[in-house]
Structures are given as structure tokens and as C-alpha cells.
Amino acid sequence: MKSPISRRDALKTTAATAAGIALYHGAAARRISAAESPNEKLNLACIGVGGRGAANVGGVRSQNLIALVDVDEKRAEGAFKKYSSAERFSDYRKMLDKLGKDLDGVVISTPDHTHFHPAYASMQLGLHTYLEKPLAHNVWETRTLTDYARENKLATQLGNQRHAMPNMHRVVELVQSGAIGKVNEVHCWVGGSRGMPSIPKDTPPVPAGLDYELWVGPAEKRPYHPSFCPYGWRFWWEYGTGETGNWGCHILDIPFWSLGLRYPSHVNARGPEVDAERTPKSMHVTYRFDQTNQNSPLDLHWYHGTPEILAQRGLSGKGHNTLFIGEDGMLLSGFDKHELLPEEKFADFKRPEQFVPKSPGFHKEWIAACKGGDAATCNFDYTGPMAETVLLGNVAYRTGGFDWNAKTLSTGNNTKAQSLIQTAYRKGWEID
């Protein structure tokens, strides 16, 4: 496998070549005019503007929205009407060919399997990038985008919107100030049992207004079915990353930030029998981190489902998703509330002085970074390792545990796991 750091070639697609679309190389990266003044508005394109994408379009509406891109006219209809001055496209490649030279940045809110290609093509044009979680569809893609953004000094932000919530800040302050002593294990979870959708038995026609060929993009093509398009894709390995990819970056953000985590050294997982096509209804991943700000290794547990440790400790997980276990107590947290336990021990606890600054707004952070300000809090240097960790949990569930070498992207002796770190693209979407 070639080093992702060394890749500079453009995305080459059959459609792009046929349409005469320019190829994008790292050498073409440029400094943008909007960065010269924080008072000027950015010229932005939004790729994927239905569903979650509509919220992201709204988050950057204070800037010049000069292009909206979506393969599904019906889902994008609301955004198209609301921002009618923006030029419409179904193919991001044609948009970049026509308007790329005029853009300062892109906001990408497509399904997981189509994160990498538009992001990489845009970044090769020197465009700052806001990208929805879990950043990319596999570890190699994630590392490639992370390294490329750093090397080319691009402003990035992963769609971990909850990172800006004040409660998250207070949890970080408590852990890092030693409120519960040295932390030696963490348990994180998302409830519910979404996954394993029924396998389609019919082949309905592609809905009017949907460019299904573009929706499939670099992935394996199968006949259209509403069970995976427009939303159910999340629970098919070919297109999504399951409930772990859906929620992992949001929830693991709490321990990653609090404990200064980067890359695990070992990953193991268990759950129901693995299905080759569909994501599971439950799973349990154990990550070992050798490097932490606690000056000792610790285990981080991720659950799709309710962890047994809650019942064992007599705790209710309602409204929470993370349990820190320290030498001097426990911290139970969700996105908008937390508890120090046992309650009687912390009845007179004096909280540390607040030191995590208030966010001006999650999308505003990225906009300011694009204009030459400080890096956004969920820039790829921070969130890239976290997204890789989330994806490695899926790899371990599907193939068994492995030692992880983050420098070489190697799964040690687990060759099956290695085959999922970087996967092939459909003909016409390869990267040379």
C-alpha cells in the first residue's frame, strides 16, 4: 500500500474525463482572497444539501453561497428554494470544474461512502473543508485527508457539532483538573438496536430527480432500493459505517478531548454474528491507549447497546453516554449534563475555574479559521485520529482483534483486518 502522505494525483473518473473536467493537483493549491480580511465573506459551495446537509447549509448561510450540489433534487428542494441565488449542480465534479477557481471552501454532507472523493478533489484545489462525520469511509481515506489538510494549511472542521456545548467543556475541565483522580477506564455507548435491515427482494424504479449513478459513486453498484437510499445506507457496509460510525465521533469526543487521546495500540471487539453486507444491531469494542494525559495506559470501551457496567455499578444511563472511572470517583456524562459520583462524596465539591473557552458557534469557528483565524476546534488534526479509532472498531468487529500501528496503518498479523483499512473503488473512480 502506498503511503497516503505521498499521494498527490488527482481523482480520475470516467465522468470527469468525458466532461473535460480539470484534474486537481496539490501543486495547484492557492491562498484565497477571503483569508486576507475577516470582514469579507467566503465563497462557499455545499455538497449534499438535503437531510443533515440542510442544517449545515444553514450554518454557513452568512457567507456567499454560490453553489449547491445534490444528486437528489427532491431531498434538496428545500435548500434549492431557500438559497435560490446559488447555482445548482448534481455532480460536484462539474461544479468544481466551473466554479472551483472562485471558491474559498466547501461544506460536504454526503453519505459516508462519498465523503472522500469530493473532499480530496476540493482540497487539491486549495479549498478549506467542512466535512460531516465520521470524516471518511475507511481509515486510509481518513488519514489521507488529515495529512493533506495539514501539509497544505487548509482550515478544516469535522461535523462534531456537540463539541461546542458548554457541558462538554465542563466535563473536560473536571477530568483534566483531577476531580475524580487518575482515570483508568472509560465506557461510552449509544442505545438502540438499529442495524441489520432486511435484504431487498424487489427492484423498484429509481425515483424521478435522483441521479442514482452519482449517488453510488465509488462504491459497488447494486440495484436501487429505498432501504439504503436515501437514508438506510448507514446500515450497509458498502455505503455506511453503522451506528458506531454514526455516533462514535460525537460520543468518543468526550474522552478523546478530556484524556488527550490519539491512536489506540490494540483494538478488540465482540458482538452478534458478522454479516458481510449489513451493520450489526449491537457491538462492544475495547480500545487500549498507551499514551494519555493520565500518565498511564487505559482502556476505552465503546458499546452499541447498554453496557453491563451501568447495572454493575447501580447507575442509570438515561441521558448519558459516557462513564469515566477514576481512582477517586466517577463522572457520568452526556452531551448536556453530567454527574460526579458518588453524590455524597462530591456534595461540597468546589468546581475548578473554567478554562475551556466558549465557542462562538460551531460553523463560525470554521468560517473564522478559513479567514486566517485560529484553527477550528474539530479540525482534522484533532478529529482525524478519533475518526480512525471509530472506524477501527468496525474493522475489529468484522475481522477480530489486532495490534494497531498508527504510523504504518498496519493491523499486525491480522491480514483480514488489513484488507479493510483501504478498500478498492468501482471502475472509473480509482485514485492513481
CSV table of C-alpha atoms in Angstrom, one decimal:
chain,number,residue,atom,x,y,z
A,1,MET,CA,0.0,0.0,0.0
A,2,LYS,CA,1.4,3.4,-1.0
A,3,SER,CA,1.8,5.9,1.8
A,4,PRO,CA,-1.2,8.3,1.9
A,5,ILE,CA,1.2,11.1,2.7
A,6,SER,CA,2.8,10.8,-0.7
A,7,ARG,CA,-0.4,10.9,-2.8
A,8,ARG,CA,-0.7,14.0,-4.9
A,9,ASP,CA,-2.5,12.7,-8.0
A,10,ALA,CA,-6.0,13.9,-8.9
A,11,LEU,CA,-9.2,12.0,-8.7
A,12,LYS,CA,-9.7,10.5,-12.1
A,13,THR,CA,-13.2,9.5,-13.0
A,14,THR,CA,-14.8,8.4,-16.2
A,15,ALA,CA,-17.4,11.1,-16.0
A,16,ALA,CA,-14.9,13.7,-15.2
A,17,THR,CA,-12.7,12.8,-18.2
A,18,ALA,CA,-15.7,12.6,-20.5
A,19,ALA,CA,-16.9,16.0,-19.4
A,20,GLY,CA,-13.5,17.5,-19.8
A,21,ILE,CA,-13.2,18.3,-16.1
A,22,ALA,CA,-9.8,19.5,-15.0
A,23,LEU,CA,-7.7,17.3,-12.8
A,24,TYR,CA,-6.7,18.7,-9.5
A,25,HIS,CA,-3.2,18.5,-8.1
A,26,GLY,CA,-1.7,19.6,-4.8
A,27,ALA,CA,0.6,22.0,-6.6
A,28,ALA,CA,-2.5,23.9,-7.7
A,29,ALA,CA,-3.4,24.8,-4.1
A,30,ARG,CA,-3.8,28.6,-3.7
A,31,ARG,CA,-4.2,31.1,-1.0
A,32,ILE,CA,-7.7,32.5,-1.0
A,33,SER,CA,-8.6,36.2,-1.1
A,34,ALA,CA,-11.1,35.9,1.7
A,35,ALA,CA,-8.4,34.9,4.1
A,36,GLU,CA,-6.9,38.4,3.7
A,37,SER,CA,-9.7,40.0,5.7
A,38,PRO,CA,-12.0,38.6,8.4
A,39,ASN,CA,-14.7,41.0,7.2
A,40,GLU,CA,-15.0,39.6,3.7
A,41,LYS,CA,-17.4,36.9,3.0
A,42,LEU,CA,-16.3,33.4,1.9
A,43,ASN,CA,-17.4,32.0,-1.4
A,44,LEU,CA,-18.7,28.5,-0.5
A,45,ALA,CA,-20.2,25.5,-2.2
A,46,CYS,CA,-22.3,23.0,-0.3
A,47,ILE,CA,-22.2,19.4,-1.5
A,48,GLY,CA,-25.1,17.4,-0.2
A,49,VAL,CA,-27.9,19.8,0.9
A,50,GLY,CA,-30.8,17.5,1.8
A,51,GLY,CA,-31.2,15.9,5.3
A,52,ARG,CA,-28.3,16.8,7.5
A,53,GLY,CA,-26.8,18.8,4.7
A,54,ALA,CA,-29.7,21.4,5.0
A,55,ALA,CA,-28.6,22.2,8.6
A,56,ASN,CA,-25.0,22.7,7.5
A,57,VAL,CA,-26.1,25.0,4.7
A,58,GLY,CA,-27.9,27.0,7.3
A,59,GLY,CA,-24.9,27.0,9.5
A,60,VAL,CA,-22.8,28.9,6.8
A,61,ARG,CA,-25.6,31.0,5.3
A,62,SER,CA,-23.9,34.2,6.5
A,63,GLN,CA,-21.4,33.7,3.7
A,64,ASN,CA,-21.7,33.8,-0.1
A,65,LEU,CA,-23.4,30.5,-1.1
A,66,ILE,CA,-22.5,30.4,-4.8
A,67,ALA,CA,-23.2,26.7,-5.4
A,68,LEU,CA,-25.4,23.9,-4.1
A,69,VAL,CA,-24.8,20.3,-5.1
A,70,ASP,CA,-27.1,17.3,-4.6
A,71,VAL,CA,-27.8,14.1,-6.6
A,72,ASP,CA,-31.4,14.1,-5.3
A,73,GLU,CA,-33.5,17.0,-6.5
A,74,LYS,CA,-36.4,16.1,-4.2
A,75,ARG,CA,-34.4,16.0,-1.0
A,76,ALA,CA,-32.5,19.1,-1.9
A,77,GLU,CA,-35.7,21.0,-2.9
A,78,GLY,CA,-35.9,22.9,0.3
A,79,ALA,CA,-32.4,24.2,0.2
A,80,PHE,CA,-32.6,24.9,-3.5
A,81,LYS,CA,-35.6,27.1,-3.0
A,82,LYS,CA,-34.3,28.8,0.2
A,83,TYR,CA,-31.0,29.7,-1.4
A,84,SER,CA,-32.2,30.3,-4.9
A,85,SER,CA,-29.3,32.6,-5.9
A,86,ALA,CA,-26.8,29.7,-5.6
A,87,GLU,CA,-26.1,27.8,-8.8
A,88,ARG,CA,-27.4,24.2,-8.7
A,89,PHE,CA,-25.5,21.1,-9.7
A,90,SER,CA,-26.0,17.3,-9.3
A,91,ASP,CA,-22.3,16.5,-9.9
A,92,TYR,CA,-19.7,18.0,-7.7
A,93,ARG,CA,-17.0,17.4,-10.3
A,94,LYS,CA,-18.8,19.7,-12.8
A,95,MET,CA,-19.3,22.3,-10.1
A,96,LEU,CA,-15.6,22.3,-9.2
A,97,ASP,CA,-14.6,22.5,-12.9
A,98,LYS,CA,-16.8,25.5,-13.5
A,99,LEU,CA,-16.6,27.4,-10.1
A,100,GLY,CA,-13.6,25.9,-8.3
A,101,LYS,CA,-11.4,28.9,-9.1
A,102,ASP,CA,-13.9,31.2,-7.5
A,103,LEU,CA,-14.4,29.2,-4.3
A,104,ASP,CA,-12.8,29.6,-0.8
A,105,GLY,CA,-14.3,26.5,0.8
A,106,VAL,CA,-16.7,23.6,0.6
A,107,VAL,CA,-19.2,22.0,3.1
A,108,ILE,CA,-19.7,18.3,2.4
A,109,SER,CA,-22.7,16.4,3.9
A,110,THR,CA,-23.0,13.3,1.7
A,111,PRO,CA,-23.3,9.6,2.8
A,112,ASP,CA,-20.1,8.1,4.3
A,113,HIS,CA,-19.0,6.3,1.1
A,114,THR,CA,-18.9,9.6,-0.8
A,115,HIS,CA,-17.1,11.8,1.7
A,116,PHE,CA,-13.6,11.2,0.4
A,117,HIS,CA,-13.8,11.9,-3.3
A,118,PRO,CA,-15.4,15.4,-3.2
A,119,ALA,CA,-13.3,16.3,-0.1
A,120,TYR,CA,-10.0,15.3,-1.7
A,121,ALA,CA,-10.8,16.9,-5.0
A,122,SER,CA,-11.7,20.2,-3.3
A,123,MET,CA,-8.7,20.2,-1.1
A,124,GLN,CA,-6.4,19.7,-4.1
A,125,LEU,CA,-7.9,23.0,-5.3
A,126,GLY,CA,-6.8,24.6,-2.1
A,127,LEU,CA,-10.3,24.8,-0.7
A,128,HIS,CA,-11.0,24.8,3.0
A,129,THR,CA,-13.2,21.9,4.0
A,130,TYR,CA,-16.1,21.3,6.5
A,131,LEU,CA,-16.9,17.6,6.4
A,132,GLU,CA,-19.5,15.6,8.1
A,133,LYS,CA,-18.5,12.7,10.5
A,134,PRO,CA,-17.1,10.1,10.5
A,135,LEU,CA,-14.8,12.0,8.2
A,136,ALA,CA,-14.4,9.2,5.7
A,137,HIS,CA,-15.5,5.6,4.9
A,138,ASN,CA,-12.2,3.9,5.8
A,139,VAL,CA,-9.0,4.5,7.8
A,140,TRP,CA,-6.8,5.2,4.7
A,141,GLU,CA,-9.2,7.8,3.4
A,142,THR,CA,-9.3,9.5,6.8
A,143,ARG,CA,-5.6,9.6,7.2
A,144,THR,CA,-5.1,10.9,3.6
A,145,LEU,CA,-7.5,13.8,4.1
A,146,THR,CA,-6.0,14.6,7.6
A,147,ASP,CA,-2.4,14.7,6.3
A,148,TYR,CA,-3.3,16.6,3.1
A,149,ALA,CA,-5.1,19.3,5.1
A,150,ARG,CA,-2.2,19.8,7.5
A,151,GLU,CA,0.5,19.8,4.8
A,152,ASN,CA,-1.4,22.4,2.7
A,153,LYS,CA,-2.5,24.5,5.7
A,154,LEU,CA,-6.2,24.2,5.0
A,155,ALA,CA,-8.9,25.1,7.5
A,156,THR,CA,-11.0,22.0,8.4
A,157,GLN,CA,-13.8,21.1,10.7
A,158,LEU,CA,-15.5,17.8,11.3
A,159,GLY,CA,-19.2,17.9,11.9
A,160,ASN,CA,-19.0,17.2,15.7
A,161,GLN,CA,-21.4,20.0,16.5
A,162,ARG,CA,-21.8,18.9,20.1
A,163,HIS,CA,-18.2,19.8,20.8
A,164,ALA,CA,-19.4,23.4,21.2
A,165,MET,CA,-21.8,22.5,24.0
A,166,PRO,CA,-20.9,24.1,27.4
A,167,ASN,CA,-21.5,20.8,29.3
A,168,MET,CA,-18.8,19.2,27.2
A,169,HIS,CA,-16.4,21.9,28.3
A,170,ARG,CA,-17.2,21.4,32.0
A,171,VAL,CA,-16.5,17.7,31.7
A,172,VAL,CA,-13.1,18.3,30.1
A,173,GLU,CA,-12.3,20.7,33.0
A,174,LEU,CA,-13.3,18.2,35.6
A,175,VAL,CA,-11.3,15.3,34.2
A,176,GLN,CA,-8.2,17.4,33.4
A,177,SER,CA,-8.2,19.1,36.9
A,178,GLY,CA,-8.2,15.7,38.6
A,179,ALA,CA,-11.7,15.8,40.1
A,180,ILE,CA,-12.0,12.0,40.1
A,181,GLY,CA,-8.3,11.3,40.3
A,182,LYS,CA,-6.4,9.4,37.6
A,183,VAL,CA,-8.8,7.9,35.1
A,184,ASN,CA,-8.0,4.2,34.2
A,185,GLU,CA,-11.1,3.2,32.2
A,186,VAL,CA,-13.9,4.8,30.2
A,187,HIS,CA,-17.2,3.4,29.0
A,188,CYS,CA,-19.1,5.0,26.1
A,189,TRP,CA,-22.3,3.9,24.5
A,190,VAL,CA,-25.2,4.7,22.2
A,191,GLY,CA,-28.5,3.0,22.8
A,192,GLY,CA,-31.0,1.4,20.4
A,193,SER,CA,-30.6,-1.5,18.1
A,194,ARG,CA,-30.5,0.0,14.6
A,195,GLY,CA,-28.8,-2.2,12.0
A,196,MET,CA,-29.3,-5.4,10.0
A,197,PRO,CA,-32.0,-4.0,7.7
A,198,SER,CA,-34.0,-6.5,5.6
A,199,ILE,CA,-32.4,-7.6,2.3
A,200,PRO,CA,-34.4,-6.2,-0.6
A,201,LYS,CA,-36.4,-8.7,-2.6
A,202,ASP,CA,-37.7,-6.2,-5.2
A,203,THR,CA,-36.2,-3.7,-7.6
A,204,PRO,CA,-38.3,-0.6,-7.7
A,205,PRO,CA,-37.5,2.1,-10.3
A,206,VAL,CA,-35.2,4.9,-9.4
A,207,PRO,CA,-37.2,7.9,-8.3
A,208,ALA,CA,-37.5,10.9,-10.6
A,209,GLY,CA,-34.9,13.5,-9.8
A,210,LEU,CA,-32.4,11.1,-8.3
A,211,ASP,CA,-29.1,10.6,-10.1
A,212,TYR,CA,-28.5,7.1,-8.7
A,213,GLU,CA,-25.3,6.6,-10.6
A,214,LEU,CA,-23.7,9.6,-8.9
A,215,TRP,CA,-25.2,8.6,-5.5
A,216,VAL,CA,-23.4,5.2,-5.7
A,217,GLY,CA,-20.2,7.0,-6.8
A,218,PRO,CA,-17.1,4.9,-6.0
A,219,ALA,CA,-18.9,2.1,-4.2
A,220,GLU,CA,-20.2,-1.2,-5.5
A,221,LYS,CA,-23.3,-0.6,-7.5
A,222,ARG,CA,-26.4,-2.6,-6.7
A,223,PRO,CA,-30.0,-2.0,-7.9
A,224,TYR,CA,-31.7,1.0,-6.3
A,225,HIS,CA,-33.8,0.3,-3.3
A,226,PRO,CA,-35.2,2.7,-0.7
A,227,SER,CA,-33.8,0.5,2.1
A,228,PHE,CA,-30.4,2.1,1.5
A,229,CYS,CA,-31.1,5.3,-0.5
A,230,PRO,CA,-31.8,8.0,0.6
A,231,TYR,CA,-31.0,7.1,4.3
A,232,GLY,CA,-30.7,3.4,5.1
A,233,TRP,CA,-27.3,3.4,3.5
A,234,ARG,CA,-25.9,3.9,7.0
A,235,PHE,CA,-26.5,0.2,7.9
A,236,TRP,CA,-24.9,-1.3,4.8
A,237,TRP,CA,-21.1,-1.8,4.9
A,238,GLU,CA,-20.7,-0.8,1.3
A,239,TYR,CA,-22.1,2.7,1.9
A,240,GLY,CA,-22.1,3.3,5.7
A,241,THR,CA,-20.4,2.6,9.0
A,242,GLY,CA,-23.3,1.6,11.2
A,243,GLU,CA,-24.4,3.1,14.4
A,244,THR,CA,-20.8,3.2,15.5
A,245,GLY,CA,-19.8,5.5,12.6
A,246,ASN,CA,-23.0,7.5,13.1
A,247,TRP,CA,-22.5,8.3,16.8
A,248,GLY,CA,-18.9,7.3,17.6
A,249,CYS,CA,-17.3,10.6,16.8
A,250,HIS,CA,-19.8,12.6,18.7
A,251,ILE,CA,-19.6,10.4,21.9
A,252,LEU,CA,-15.9,9.5,21.8
A,253,ASP,CA,-15.2,13.2,21.5
A,254,ILE,CA,-15.8,13.4,25.3
A,255,PRO,CA,-13.0,11.1,26.4
A,256,PHE,CA,-10.7,12.0,23.5
A,257,TRP,CA,-10.7,15.6,24.5
A,258,SER,CA,-10.7,15.0,28.2
A,259,LEU,CA,-7.8,12.5,28.2
A,260,GLY,CA,-5.7,13.7,25.3
A,261,LEU,CA,-6.2,10.5,23.3
A,262,ARG,CA,-4.8,10.0,19.8
A,263,TYR,CA,-4.4,6.4,18.4
A,264,PRO,CA,-5.1,3.1,20.1
A,265,SER,CA,-2.4,0.4,20.3
A,266,HIS,CA,-4.8,-2.5,20.3
A,267,VAL,CA,-8.4,-3.0,19.3
A,268,ASN,CA,-10.7,-5.8,20.0
A,269,ALA,CA,-14.5,-6.3,19.5
A,270,ARG,CA,-17.3,-8.7,20.0
A,271,GLY,CA,-21.0,-8.8,19.1
A,272,PRO,CA,-23.5,-10.8,17.1
A,273,GLU,CA,-22.5,-12.9,14.2
A,274,VAL,CA,-20.9,-10.8,11.5
A,275,ASP,CA,-23.0,-10.2,8.3
A,276,ALA,CA,-21.0,-9.5,5.2
A,277,GLU,CA,-23.3,-6.8,3.9
A,278,ARG,CA,-25.1,-5.2,6.9
A,279,THR,CA,-24.0,-3.5,10.1
A,280,PRO,CA,-25.0,-5.1,13.5
A,281,LYS,CA,-27.7,-4.2,16.0
A,282,SER,CA,-25.1,-4.2,18.8
A,283,MET,CA,-21.4,-4.5,19.5
A,284,HIS,CA,-18.7,-3.9,22.1
A,285,VAL,CA,-15.3,-2.6,21.2
A,286,THR,CA,-12.3,-2.3,23.6
A,287,TYR,CA,-9.5,0.1,22.7
A,288,ARG,CA,-6.2,0.2,24.5
A,289,PHE,CA,-4.5,3.5,24.6
A,290,ASP,CA,-0.8,3.6,25.8
A,291,GLN,CA,-0.5,7.4,25.6
A,292,THR,CA,-2.9,9.6,27.6
A,293,ASN,CA,-2.7,12.7,29.7
A,294,GLN,CA,-3.2,10.5,32.8
A,295,ASN,CA,0.4,9.3,32.5
A,296,SER,CA,-0.6,5.7,32.3
A,297,PRO,CA,-2.4,3.4,29.7
A,298,LEU,CA,-6.2,3.0,29.9
A,299,ASP,CA,-9.0,1.0,28.2
A,300,LEU,CA,-11.8,2.8,26.4
A,301,HIS,CA,-14.9,0.7,25.8
A,302,TRP,CA,-17.5,1.5,23.1
A,303,TYR,CA,-20.9,-0.1,23.1
A,304,HIS,CA,-23.7,-0.1,20.6
A,305,GLY,CA,-26.3,-1.0,23.2
A,306,THR,CA,-26.4,-0.5,27.0
A,307,PRO,CA,-23.2,-1.5,28.8
A,308,GLU,CA,-23.3,-4.0,31.6
A,309,ILE,CA,-21.1,-1.8,33.8
A,310,LEU,CA,-24.1,0.5,34.5
A,311,ALA,CA,-26.1,-2.2,36.2
A,312,GLN,CA,-23.0,-3.5,38.0
A,313,ARG,CA,-22.4,0.0,39.4
A,314,GLY,CA,-26.1,0.7,40.1
A,315,LEU,CA,-26.2,3.5,37.6
A,316,SER,CA,-28.8,4.8,35.2
A,317,GLY,CA,-27.5,5.6,31.8
A,318,LYS,CA,-30.6,7.7,30.9
A,319,GLY,CA,-29.5,10.9,29.3
A,320,HIS,CA,-25.9,9.9,29.5
A,321,ASN,CA,-23.4,8.2,27.1
A,322,THR,CA,-20.0,8.2,28.9
A,323,LEU,CA,-18.7,6.9,32.2
A,324,PHE,CA,-15.2,7.9,33.5
A,325,ILE,CA,-13.9,5.7,36.3
A,326,GLY,CA,-11.2,7.3,38.3
A,327,GLU,CA,-9.2,6.4,41.4
A,328,ASP,CA,-11.2,9.0,43.4
A,329,GLY,CA,-14.7,8.7,41.9
A,330,MET,CA,-16.7,8.5,38.8
A,331,LEU,CA,-18.0,11.0,36.2
A,332,LEU,CA,-21.2,10.2,34.3
A,333,SER,CA,-21.8,12.4,31.4
A,334,GLY,CA,-24.0,13.1,28.4
A,335,PHE,CA,-23.9,15.9,25.9
A,336,ASP,CA,-25.8,18.3,28.0
A,337,LYS,CA,-25.5,17.1,31.6
A,338,HIS,CA,-23.1,15.3,34.0
A,339,GLU,CA,-22.8,13.9,37.5
A,340,LEU,CA,-19.9,13.4,39.9
A,341,LEU,CA,-20.3,10.1,41.8
A,342,PRO,CA,-20.8,9.0,44.5
A,343,GLU,CA,-23.0,12.0,45.2
A,344,GLU,CA,-22.2,12.2,48.9
A,345,LYS,CA,-18.5,12.4,48.3
A,346,PHE,CA,-18.9,15.4,46.0
A,347,ALA,CA,-21.6,17.2,47.9
A,348,ASP,CA,-19.3,20.0,48.9
A,349,PHE,CA,-17.0,19.8,45.9
A,350,LYS,CA,-15.6,23.0,44.6
A,351,ARG,CA,-15.5,23.0,40.8
A,352,PRO,CA,-12.4,24.1,39.0
A,353,GLU,CA,-12.2,27.5,37.4
A,354,GLN,CA,-13.5,27.3,33.8
A,355,PHE,CA,-10.6,27.3,31.3
A,356,VAL,CA,-12.2,25.9,28.1
A,357,PRO,CA,-13.4,29.0,26.1
A,358,LYS,CA,-16.9,29.3,24.9
A,359,SER,CA,-17.4,28.6,21.3
A,360,PRO,CA,-18.7,31.5,19.1
A,361,GLY,CA,-20.7,28.8,17.2
A,362,PHE,CA,-19.5,25.6,15.6
A,363,HIS,CA,-19.8,26.7,12.0
A,364,LYS,CA,-18.5,30.2,12.9
A,365,GLU,CA,-15.3,28.6,14.2
A,366,TRP,CA,-14.6,27.1,10.8
A,367,ILE,CA,-15.6,30.3,8.9
A,368,ALA,CA,-13.1,32.3,11.1
A,369,ALA,CA,-10.4,29.7,10.5
A,370,CYS,CA,-10.9,30.0,6.8
A,371,LYS,CA,-10.3,33.7,7.1
A,372,GLY,CA,-7.0,33.2,8.8
A,373,GLY,CA,-8.1,32.9,12.4
A,374,ASP,CA,-7.3,30.2,14.9
A,375,ALA,CA,-7.9,26.6,13.9
A,376,ALA,CA,-11.5,25.3,14.4
A,377,THR,CA,-11.8,23.1,17.5
A,378,CYS,CA,-12.7,20.0,15.5
A,379,ASN,CA,-10.0,20.4,12.8
A,380,PHE,CA,-8.8,17.2,11.2
A,381,ASP,CA,-5.6,17.1,13.3
A,382,TYR,CA,-7.8,16.5,16.3
A,383,THR,CA,-10.7,14.6,14.8
A,384,GLY,CA,-8.7,12.5,12.3
A,385,PRO,CA,-7.3,10.2,14.9
A,386,MET,CA,-10.7,10.0,16.6
A,387,ALA,CA,-12.5,9.1,13.4
A,388,GLU,CA,-9.8,6.5,12.6
A,389,THR,CA,-10.4,5.0,16.1
A,390,VAL,CA,-14.1,4.8,15.4
A,391,LEU,CA,-13.6,3.0,12.1
A,392,LEU,CA,-11.0,0.6,13.6
A,393,GLY,CA,-13.8,-0.5,16.0
A,394,ASN,CA,-15.8,-1.7,13.0
A,395,VAL,CA,-12.8,-3.4,11.5
A,396,ALA,CA,-12.2,-5.3,14.7
A,397,TYR,CA,-15.8,-6.3,14.9
A,398,ARG,CA,-15.7,-7.7,11.4
A,399,THR,CA,-12.3,-9.4,11.5
A,400,GLY,CA,-11.2,-9.9,15.0
A,401,GLY,CA,-8.8,-8.0,17.3
A,402,PHE,CA,-5.4,-6.7,16.3
A,403,ASP,CA,-2.4,-4.6,17.3
A,404,TRP,CA,-2.6,-1.2,15.6
A,405,ASN,CA,0.5,0.6,14.2
A,406,ALA,CA,-0.7,4.1,13.5
A,407,LYS,CA,2.5,5.1,11.7
A,408,THR,CA,2.2,2.4,9.1
A,409,LEU,CA,-1.5,1.8,9.2
A,410,SER,CA,-0.8,-1.8,9.9
A,411,THR,CA,-3.0,-4.4,11.7
A,412,GLY,CA,-0.1,-6.7,12.5
A,413,ASN,CA,-0.8,-10.4,11.8
A,414,ASN,CA,-4.5,-9.8,11.1
A,415,THR,CA,-4.4,-9.8,7.3
A,416,LYS,CA,-8.2,-9.8,7.1
A,417,ALA,CA,-8.3,-6.6,9.1
A,418,GLN,CA,-5.7,-5.1,6.9
A,419,SER,CA,-7.9,-5.6,3.8
A,420,LEU,CA,-10.4,-3.2,5.3
A,421,ILE,CA,-8.0,-0.3,6.1
A,422,GLN,CA,-8.0,0.7,2.4
A,423,THR,CA,-10.6,-0.7,0.0
A,424,ALA,CA,-11.0,-0.6,-3.8
A,425,TYR,CA,-13.1,1.8,-5.7
A,426,ARG,CA,-15.5,1.0,-8.5
A,427,LYS,CA,-14.1,1.2,-12.0
A,428,GLY,CA,-13.8,4.8,-13.2
A,429,TRP,CA,-13.4,6.1,-9.6
A,430,GLU,CA,-9.9,4.8,-8.9
A,431,ILE,CA,-7.1,7.0,-7.5
A,432,ASP,CA,-3.7,6.5,-9.2
